[in-house]
PDB file of C-alpha atoms in Angstrom:
ATOM      1  CA  MET A  23      -6.664   5.608 -11.959  1.00  0.00           C
ATOM      2  CA  ILE A  24      -5.838   4.488  -8.544  1.00  0.00           C
ATOM      3  CA  LEU A  25      -3.052   2.235  -7.805  1.00  0.00           C
ATOM      4  CA  ALA A  26      -2.976  -0.131  -5.215  1.00  0.00           C
ATOM      5  CA  ILE A  27       0.262  -2.175  -4.584  1.00  0.00           C
ATOM      6  CA  ASP A  28       1.344  -4.802  -2.022  1.00  0.00           C
ATOM      7  CA  VAL A  29       4.590  -7.119  -1.570  1.00  0.00           C
ATOM      8  CA  TYR A  30       4.978 -10.713  -0.298  1.00  0.00           C
ATOM      9  CA  TYR A  31       8.220 -12.044   0.708  1.00  0.00           C
ATOM     10  CA  LEU A  32       9.817 -15.659   0.696  1.00  0.00           C
ATOM     11  CA  ASN A  33      13.358 -15.453   1.892  1.00  0.00           C
ATOM     12  CA  ASP A  34      15.164 -13.351  -0.614  1.00  0.00           C
ATOM     13  CA  LYS A  35      12.252 -13.627  -3.000  1.00  0.00           C
ATOM     14  CA  ALA A  36       9.160 -11.566  -3.487  1.00  0.00           C
ATOM     15  CA  LYS A  37       6.287 -10.895  -5.381  1.00  0.00           C
ATOM     16  CA  THR A  38       4.615  -7.354  -5.766  1.00  0.00           C
ATOM     17  CA  VAL A  39       1.075  -6.910  -7.368  1.00  0.00           C
ATOM     18  CA  GLY A  40      -0.461  -3.880  -8.102  1.00  0.00           C
ATOM     19  CA  ILE A  41      -4.337  -3.540  -8.794  1.00  0.00           C
ATOM     20  CA  LEU A  42      -5.821  -0.407 -10.890  1.00  0.00           C
ATOM     21  CA  PHE A  43      -9.141   0.680 -10.667  1.00  0.00           C
ATOM     22  CA  GLU A  44     -10.835   3.974 -11.224  1.00  0.00           C
ATOM     23  CA  GLN A  45     -12.891   5.209  -8.055  1.00  0.00           C
ATOM     24  CA  PHE A  46     -11.998   4.413  -4.369  1.00  0.00           C
ATOM     25  CA  THR A  47     -15.664   3.286  -4.226  1.00  0.00           C
ATOM     26  CA  ASP A  48     -15.045   0.139  -6.875  1.00  0.00           C
ATOM     27  CA  GLY A  49     -15.512  -3.329  -5.966  1.00  0.00           C
ATOM     28  CA  ILE A  50     -13.277  -6.134  -7.002  1.00  0.00           C
ATOM     29  CA  ASN A  51     -15.285  -6.586 -10.203  1.00  0.00           C
ATOM     30  CA  GLU A  52     -14.271  -3.230 -11.371  1.00  0.00           C
ATOM     31  CA  ILE A  53     -10.750  -3.869 -11.126  1.00  0.00           C
ATOM     32  CA  LYS A  54      -9.194  -2.440 -14.821  1.00  0.00           C
ATOM     33  CA  SER A  55      -5.925  -4.524 -14.739  1.00  0.00           C
ATOM     34  CA  VAL A  56      -3.730  -6.656 -11.916  1.00  0.00           C
ATOM     35  CA  ILE A  57      -0.010  -6.157 -12.660  1.00  0.00           C
ATOM     36  CA  ASN A  58       2.739  -8.641 -11.353  1.00  0.00           C
ATOM     37  CA  ASP A  59       6.279  -8.391 -10.843  1.00  0.00           C
ATOM     38  CA  TYR A  60       8.892 -10.653  -9.298  1.00  0.00           C
ATOM     39  CA  GLN A  61      12.164  -9.880  -7.878  1.00  0.00           C
ATOM     40  CA  SER A  62      15.223 -12.525  -6.592  1.00  0.00           C
ATOM     41  CA  ASN A  63      17.731 -11.219  -4.408  1.00  0.00           C
ATOM     42  CA  VAL A  64      15.697  -9.083  -2.393  1.00  0.00           C
ATOM     43  CA  LEU A  65      17.581  -7.412   0.899  1.00  0.00           C
ATOM     44  CA  PRO A  66      16.520  -8.898   4.088  1.00  0.00           C
ATOM     45  CA  TYR A  67      14.417  -7.073   6.617  1.00  0.00           C
ATOM     46  CA  GLN A  68      15.809  -4.194   8.553  1.00  0.00           C
ATOM     47  CA  SER A  69      14.060  -2.692  11.641  1.00  0.00           C
ATOM     48  CA  GLY A  70      13.138   0.840  11.013  1.00  0.00           C
ATOM     49  CA  GLN A  71      14.259   0.647   7.653  1.00  0.00           C
ATOM     50  CA  PHE A  72      11.505  -1.965   5.952  1.00  0.00           C
ATOM     51  CA  TYR A  73      11.740   0.809   2.706  1.00  0.00           C
ATOM     52  CA  LYS A  74      14.943  -0.682   1.799  1.00  0.00           C
ATOM     53  CA  ARG A  75      13.541  -3.705   1.238  1.00  0.00           C
ATOM     54  CA  GLU A  76      10.159  -3.183  -0.252  1.00  0.00           C
ATOM     55  CA  LEU A  77      10.743  -0.054  -2.152  1.00  0.00           C
ATOM     56  CA  PRO A  78      12.902  -1.742  -5.012  1.00  0.00           C
ATOM     57  CA  CYS A  79      10.019  -4.083  -5.549  1.00  0.00           C
ATOM     58  CA  ILE A  80       7.501  -1.416  -5.866  1.00  0.00           C
ATOM     59  CA  LEU A  81       9.512   0.655  -8.290  1.00  0.00           C
ATOM     60  CA  ALA A  82       9.962  -2.505 -10.543  1.00  0.00           C
ATOM     61  CA  LEU A  83       6.186  -2.855 -10.564  1.00  0.00           C
ATOM     62  CA  LEU A  84       5.811   0.815 -11.293  1.00  0.00           C
ATOM     63  CA  SER A  85       7.933   0.483 -14.310  1.00  0.00           C
ATOM     64  CA  GLN A  86       4.977  -1.347 -16.023  1.00  0.00           C
ATOM     65  CA  VAL A  87       2.750   1.372 -15.417  1.00  0.00           C
ATOM     66  CA  ASP A  88       2.096   4.567 -17.118  1.00  0.00           C
ATOM     67  CA  LEU A  89       2.476   7.205 -13.895  1.00  0.00           C
ATOM     68  CA  ASN A  90       0.948  10.083 -15.775  1.00  0.00           C
ATOM     69  CA  SER A  91      -2.401   7.819 -15.675  1.00  0.00           C
ATOM     70  CA  ILE A  92      -2.066   7.423 -11.911  1.00  0.00           C
ATOM     71  CA  ASP A  93      -4.031   9.840  -9.591  1.00  0.00           C
ATOM     72  CA  VAL A  94      -3.198   7.810  -6.433  1.00  0.00           C
ATOM     73  CA  ILE A  95      -1.365   4.942  -5.270  1.00  0.00           C
ATOM     74  CA  ILE A  96      -2.075   3.021  -1.869  1.00  0.00           C
ATOM     75  CA  VAL A  97       0.429   1.144  -0.213  1.00  0.00           C
ATOM     76  CA  ASP A  98       0.368  -1.570   2.808  1.00  0.00           C
ATOM     77  CA  GLY A  99       2.718   0.581   5.207  1.00  0.00           C
ATOM     78  CA  TYR A 100       3.062   3.879   6.712  1.00  0.00           C
ATOM     79  CA  VAL A 101       3.706   7.265   4.867  1.00  0.00           C
ATOM     80  CA  HIS A 102       4.969   8.871   8.429  1.00  0.00           C
ATOM     81  CA  LEU A 103       6.594   6.705  11.027  1.00  0.00           C
ATOM     82  CA  ASN A 104       7.245   8.396  14.602  1.00  0.00           C
ATOM     83  CA  GLY A 105       8.313  11.666  14.816  1.00  0.00           C
ATOM     84  CA  GLY A 106       7.496  12.448  11.150  1.00  0.00           C
ATOM     85  CA  ASN A 107      10.217  10.409   9.714  1.00  0.00           C
ATOM     86  CA  LEU A 108       9.241   8.894   6.206  1.00  0.00           C
ATOM     87  CA  GLY A 109       7.924   5.366   5.975  1.00  0.00           C
ATOM     88  CA  LEU A 110       7.631   3.178   2.789  1.00  0.00           C
ATOM     89  CA  GLY A 111       4.974   5.679   1.532  1.00  0.00           C
ATOM     90  CA  GLY A 112       7.232   8.641   2.303  1.00  0.00           C
ATOM     91  CA  HIS A 113      10.174   7.149   0.375  1.00  0.00           C
ATOM     92  CA  LEU A 114       7.836   6.351  -2.254  1.00  0.00           C
ATOM     93  CA  TYR A 115       6.428   9.907  -2.474  1.00  0.00           C
ATOM     94  CA  GLU A 116      10.413  11.044  -2.958  1.00  0.00           C
ATOM     95  CA  ALA A 117      11.071   8.723  -5.419  1.00  0.00           C
ATOM     96  CA  LEU A 118       8.414   9.675  -7.719  1.00  0.00           C
ATOM     97  CA  ASP A 119       9.192  13.599  -7.013  1.00  0.00           C
ATOM     98  CA  LYS A 120       6.263  14.027  -5.092  1.00  0.00           C
ATOM     99  CA  LYS A 121       4.153  14.236  -8.145  1.00  0.00           C
ATOM    100  CA  ILE A 122       1.401  11.250  -7.193  1.00  0.00           C
ATOM    101  CA  PRO A 123      -0.390  11.595  -3.748  1.00  0.00           C
ATOM    102  CA  ILE A 124       0.763   8.558  -1.672  1.00  0.00           C
ATOM    103  CA  ILE A 125      -1.782   6.409   0.934  1.00  0.00           C
ATOM    104  CA  GLY A 126      -0.480   4.451   3.365  1.00  0.00           C
ATOM    105  CA  VAL A 127      -3.015   1.693   5.201  1.00  0.00           C
ATOM    106  CA  THR A 128      -1.858  -0.436   7.919  1.00  0.00           C
ATOM    107  CA  LYS A 129      -3.409  -2.738  10.660  1.00  0.00           C
ATOM    108  CA  LYS A 130      -0.908  -1.740  13.443  1.00  0.00           C
ATOM    109  CA  SER A 131      -0.183   1.210  15.278  1.00  0.00           C
ATOM    110  CA  PHE A 132       3.110   2.922  15.126  1.00  0.00           C
ATOM    111  CA  THR A 133       4.309   4.457  17.990  1.00  0.00           C
ATOM    112  CA  ASP A 134       4.702   8.089  18.102  1.00  0.00           C
ATOM    113  CA  ASN A 135       3.047   9.063  15.021  1.00  0.00           C
ATOM    114  CA  LYS A 136      -0.388   9.996  16.020  1.00  0.00           C
ATOM    115  CA  GLN A 137      -0.197  13.406  14.688  1.00  0.00           C
ATOM    116  CA  TYR A 138       0.317  11.902  11.148  1.00  0.00           C
ATOM    117  CA  ALA A 139      -2.368   9.011  11.089  1.00  0.00           C
ATOM    118  CA  ILE A 140      -5.798   8.674  11.554  1.00  0.00           C
ATOM    119  CA  GLU A 141      -7.750   5.802  12.608  1.00  0.00           C
ATOM    120  CA  VAL A 142     -10.384   4.664  10.440  1.00  0.00           C
ATOM    121  CA  MET A 143     -13.177   2.412  11.646  1.00  0.00           C
ATOM    122  CA  ARG A 144     -14.773  -0.238   8.874  1.00  0.00           C
ATOM    123  CA  GLY A 145     -17.123  -2.921   9.420  1.00  0.00           C
ATOM    124  CA  LYS A 146     -18.321  -4.112  12.818  1.00  0.00           C
ATOM    125  CA  SER A 147     -14.826  -4.310  13.681  1.00  0.00           C
ATOM    126  CA  ASN A 148     -13.698  -3.020  17.077  1.00  0.00           C
ATOM    127  CA  ASN A 149     -10.080  -2.612  15.463  1.00  0.00           C
ATOM    128  CA  PRO A 150      -9.272   0.482  13.399  1.00  0.00           C
ATOM    129  CA  ILE A 151      -7.030   0.479  10.272  1.00  0.00           C
ATOM    130  CA  TYR A 152      -4.318   3.639  10.346  1.00  0.00           C
ATOM    131  CA  ILE A 153      -4.319   5.971   7.431  1.00  0.00           C
ATOM    132  CA  THR A 154      -1.140   8.376   6.673  1.00  0.00           C
ATOM    133  CA  SER A 155      -0.503  10.145   3.519  1.00  0.00           C
ATOM    134  CA  LEU A 156       1.418  12.550   1.612  1.00  0.00           C
ATOM    135  CA  GLY A 157       0.697  14.957  -1.234  1.00  0.00           C
ATOM    136  CA  MET A 158      -3.089  14.595   0.029  1.00  0.00           C
ATOM    137  CA  LEU A 159      -4.697  15.811   3.155  1.00  0.00           C
ATOM    138  CA  LEU A 160      -4.702  12.997   5.704  1.00  0.00           C
ATOM    139  CA  LYS A 161      -8.334  13.572   6.272  1.00  0.00           C
ATOM    140  CA  GLU A 162      -8.951  13.174   2.362  1.00  0.00           C
ATOM    141  CA  ALA A 163      -7.103  10.292   2.393  1.00  0.00           C
ATOM    142  CA  ALA A 164      -9.201   8.746   5.407  1.00  0.00           C
ATOM    143  CA  ASN A 165     -12.212   9.582   3.855  1.00  0.00           C
ATOM    144  CA  HIS A 166     -11.392   7.933   0.693  1.00  0.00           C
ATOM    145  CA  ILE A 167     -10.376   4.673   2.485  1.00  0.00           C
ATOM    146  CA  GLN A 168     -13.497   4.881   4.516  1.00  0.00           C
ATOM    147  CA  SER A 169     -15.477   4.870   1.092  1.00  0.00           C
ATOM    148  CA  MET A 170     -13.935   1.562  -0.216  1.00  0.00           C
ATOM    149  CA  ALA A 171     -16.225  -1.086  -0.855  1.00  0.00           C
ATOM    150  CA  GLY A 172     -16.546  -3.909   1.776  1.00  0.00           C
ATOM    151  CA  LYS A 173     -18.550  -4.638   4.952  1.00  0.00           C
ATOM    152  CA  TYR A 174     -15.014  -5.438   7.047  1.00  0.00           C
ATOM    153  CA  ARG A 175     -11.934  -3.585   8.358  1.00  0.00           C
ATOM    154  CA  ILE A 176      -9.855  -4.024   5.432  1.00  0.00           C
ATOM    155  CA  PRO A 177     -11.559  -2.611   1.854  1.00  0.00           C
ATOM    156  CA  ASP A 178     -12.482  -5.711  -0.457  1.00  0.00           C
ATOM    157  CA  LEU A 179      -9.739  -4.610  -2.597  1.00  0.00           C
ATOM    158  CA  LEU A 180      -7.167  -4.236  -0.431  1.00  0.00           C
ATOM    159  CA  THR A 181      -8.044  -7.943   0.581  1.00  0.00           C
ATOM    160  CA  TYR A 182      -8.509  -9.094  -2.690  1.00  0.00           C
ATOM    161  CA  LEU A 183      -4.627  -7.478  -3.133  1.00  0.00           C
ATOM    162  CA  ASP A 184      -3.055  -9.211  -0.693  1.00  0.00           C
ATOM    163  CA  GLN A 185      -4.659 -12.560  -1.660  1.00  0.00           C
ATOM    164  CA  GLN A 186      -3.015 -12.090  -5.507  1.00  0.00           C
ATOM    165  CA  THR A 187       0.354 -11.749  -3.522  1.00  0.00           C
ATOM    166  CA  LYS A 188       0.440 -14.938  -2.080  1.00  0.00           C
ATOM    167  CA  LEU A 189      -1.181 -16.866  -5.321  1.00  0.00           C
ATOM    168  CA  PHE A 190       1.902 -18.547  -6.341  1.00  0.00           C
ATOM    169  CA  LYS A 191       5.307 -20.183  -5.700  1.00  0.00           C
ATOM    170  CA  PHE A 192       8.554 -19.428  -5.353  1.00  0.00           C
ATOM    171  CA  GLU A 193      10.909 -21.192  -7.219  1.00  0.00           C
TER     172      GLU A 193
END
């Protein structure tokens, strides 16, 4: 099973959403499950240490999942940052004892990590998405994201996931 995760913030609150699906080529109609988690008192954003804000939200969501059934996790963020430092995905990989491969997908390039990222062009967009990974060869991770359903820059499942994070009101 593949798990894609995204987090949305408003002030010190967060909604984390995970979608489970079987194949990278699956479409929205083939999603097996959507999982939600809500957190309060989330740490503020700290430049260069984004994982400190997001990782606790992701780990809370993962407590609702049988991790033995997960083959790979996709996160909205980098696995490697500049100079090979760990990004969100790298810290998640470490938190999971390096047992589940992590693929990071982002829309923006990160300075000084070109050796750790592959640009993937999708659809008719002139802008790439950037793929990083741990626990899986980078080229394999990029091929998986390239194969995902959808005719636009961002695969359909990841667009759907992003939309799901924003479908609620913080109280």
